[in-house]
Coordinates of C-alpha atoms in Angstrom, one line a residue:
M706 CA 21.6 25.0 133.8
T707 CA 20.7 21.3 133.3
I708 CA 17.3 20.2 132.2
T709 CA 17.0 17.7 135.1
A710 CA 18.4 17.7 138.6
F711 CA 21.6 16.0 139.5
A712 CA 21.2 12.7 141.5
A713 CA 22.3 12.6 145.1
P714 CA 25.9 11.4 145.5
A715 CA 24.8 8.1 147.1
D716 CA 22.4 7.5 144.2
S717 CA 25.1 8.3 141.7
A718 CA 27.5 5.9 143.5
A719 CA 25.0 3.1 143.4
Y720 CA 24.2 3.6 139.8
F721 CA 27.8 3.7 138.6
A722 CA 28.7 0.7 140.8
A723 CA 25.9 -1.2 139.2
R724 CA 26.9 -0.1 135.7
L725 CA 30.5 -1.3 136.2
A726 CA 29.1 -4.7 137.3
F727 CA 27.5 -5.1 133.9
H728 CA 30.1 -3.4 131.6
T729 CA 33.8 -3.5 130.9
D730 CA 35.8 -1.7 128.2
V731 CA 38.2 -2.9 125.5
A732 CA 41.3 -1.5 127.3
D733 CA 40.5 -3.5 130.5
V734 CA 39.8 -6.7 128.5
H735 CA 43.0 -6.3 126.5
A736 CA 45.1 -5.6 129.6
A737 CA 43.8 -8.8 131.3
L738 CA 44.4 -10.9 128.2
A739 CA 47.8 -9.5 127.6
A740 CA 48.8 -10.1 131.2
G741 CA 47.5 -13.7 131.1
A742 CA 45.3 -12.7 134.0
A743 CA 41.9 -13.0 132.3
D744 CA 39.5 -14.8 134.7
F745 CA 36.8 -14.7 132.1
T746 CA 36.0 -16.1 128.6
V747 CA 35.6 -13.6 125.7
V748 CA 32.6 -14.4 123.4
D749 CA 32.1 -12.9 120.0
S750 CA 28.3 -12.9 119.3
R751 CA 28.5 -11.9 115.6
S752 CA 27.9 -13.9 112.5
T753 CA 30.5 -16.2 110.9
A754 CA 31.2 -13.7 108.1
A755 CA 31.9 -11.0 110.7
W756 CA 34.0 -13.4 112.8
D757 CA 36.2 -14.2 109.8
Q758 CA 36.8 -10.5 109.1
G759 CA 38.4 -10.2 112.5
H760 CA 37.9 -11.1 116.2
V761 CA 39.5 -10.7 119.6
P762 CA 42.4 -13.3 119.7
G763 CA 41.3 -16.3 121.9
A764 CA 37.6 -15.4 121.8
V765 CA 35.0 -18.0 121.5
H766 CA 32.7 -17.6 118.5
L767 CA 29.1 -18.1 119.6
P768 CA 26.5 -16.2 117.6
T769 CA 23.6 -15.0 119.7
S770 CA 21.1 -17.2 117.9
H771 CA 23.2 -20.3 118.8
I772 CA 23.7 -19.5 122.6
P773 CA 20.7 -21.4 123.9
R774 CA 21.8 -24.5 122.1
L775 CA 25.6 -24.3 122.3
A776 CA 26.6 -22.3 125.3
G777 CA 26.9 -25.4 127.5
E778 CA 29.2 -27.0 124.9
F779 CA 31.6 -24.0 124.6
L780 CA 31.5 -22.2 127.9
D781 CA 32.2 -23.2 131.5
P782 CA 29.2 -22.1 133.6
A783 CA 31.6 -21.4 136.5
R784 CA 33.7 -18.9 134.5
P785 CA 32.4 -15.4 133.8
V786 CA 31.9 -14.2 130.3
V787 CA 32.7 -11.0 128.5
V788 CA 30.6 -10.6 125.3
Y789 CA 31.0 -8.3 122.4
C790 CA 29.4 -7.5 119.0
W791 CA 30.2 -4.9 116.4
G792 CA 30.3 -1.6 118.4
P793 CA 28.4 1.0 120.2
G794 CA 25.7 1.3 117.6
C795 CA 24.8 -2.4 118.0
D796 CA 22.7 -4.1 120.6
G797 CA 24.0 -7.6 119.7
A798 CA 26.2 -7.9 122.7
A799 CA 23.3 -6.9 125.0
R800 CA 21.1 -9.5 123.4
A801 CA 23.8 -12.1 123.8
A802 CA 24.5 -11.1 127.4
L803 CA 20.8 -11.4 128.1
E804 CA 20.7 -15.0 126.6
L805 CA 23.8 -16.0 128.7
A806 CA 22.5 -14.5 131.9
T807 CA 19.2 -16.3 131.4
L808 CA 21.2 -19.5 131.2
G809 CA 22.9 -18.8 134.5
Y810 CA 26.2 -17.3 133.3
R811 CA 27.8 -14.3 135.0
V812 CA 28.3 -11.9 132.1
K813 CA 29.5 -8.4 131.2
E814 CA 29.2 -6.5 127.9
M815 CA 32.5 -5.2 126.4
L816 CA 31.7 -1.6 125.5
G817 CA 32.7 -0.5 122.1
G818 CA 32.8 -4.0 120.7
I819 CA 35.2 -5.1 118.0
E820 CA 35.0 -1.6 116.5
Y821 CA 36.8 0.0 119.4
W822 CA 39.1 -3.0 119.9
I823 CA 40.4 -2.3 116.4
R824 CA 40.3 1.5 116.8
E825 CA 42.5 1.3 119.9
G826 CA 45.1 -0.6 117.8
Y827 CA 44.7 -4.1 119.3
E828 CA 45.5 -7.1 117.2
V829 CA 42.7 -9.2 115.7
E830 CA 42.6 -12.7 114.3
T831 CA 41.1 -13.2 110.8
W832 CA 40.7 -16.2 108.5
E833 CA 44.0 -15.0 106.9
G834 CA 45.9 -14.8 110.2
K835 CA 46.6 -12.0 112.7
R836 CA 46.7 -8.3 111.9
R837 CA 46.8 -5.0 113.6
L838 CA 45.7 -1.6 112.3
P839 CA 47.2 1.7 113.6
A840 CA 45.3 3.1 116.6
D841 CA 42.8 5.9 115.9
P842 CA 44.3 9.0 117.6
L843 CA 40.8 10.1 118.6
T844 CA 40.2 6.9 120.6
A845 CA 43.7 5.9 121.9
P846 CA 46.7 7.9 123.1
V847 CA 49.1 8.5 120.3
D848 CA 52.1 7.9 122.6
G849 CA 51.1 4.3 123.4
G850 CA 50.1 5.1 127.0
D851 CA 46.8 4.4 128.5
C852 CA 43.9 6.9 128.4
G853 CA 44.1 7.6 132.1
C854 CA 40.6 6.3 132.7

């Protein structure tokens, strides 16, 4: 038995539809970028040291504290933004998304951040060039297929 009651189906549908309007995952972002079909700009909101360690290829580096001052210089206000930070244990992407939304940008948070990007075996750019680590079998299918999500 659950501690609280289940929501009505219509309430559940409304909640999950709203949730999907605010979040995306690394697999969907990667698929859109790989297909050349990304209708959004990816923003890495971490520090320069973190950016240098590895970031999503093609991402814009815009640390959260610089967003109010530099967003207009680096981002097209008509183009949606997908923002990420370290990973699920970090609220940096949520803070960056709030800053961007306050400035009038349409924005989603990439769930899992760079941690899950790397754990799923996707390539990153570093100050030394591009690299790819093997996928973590606990987060990505070992046969190279998608998760079926």
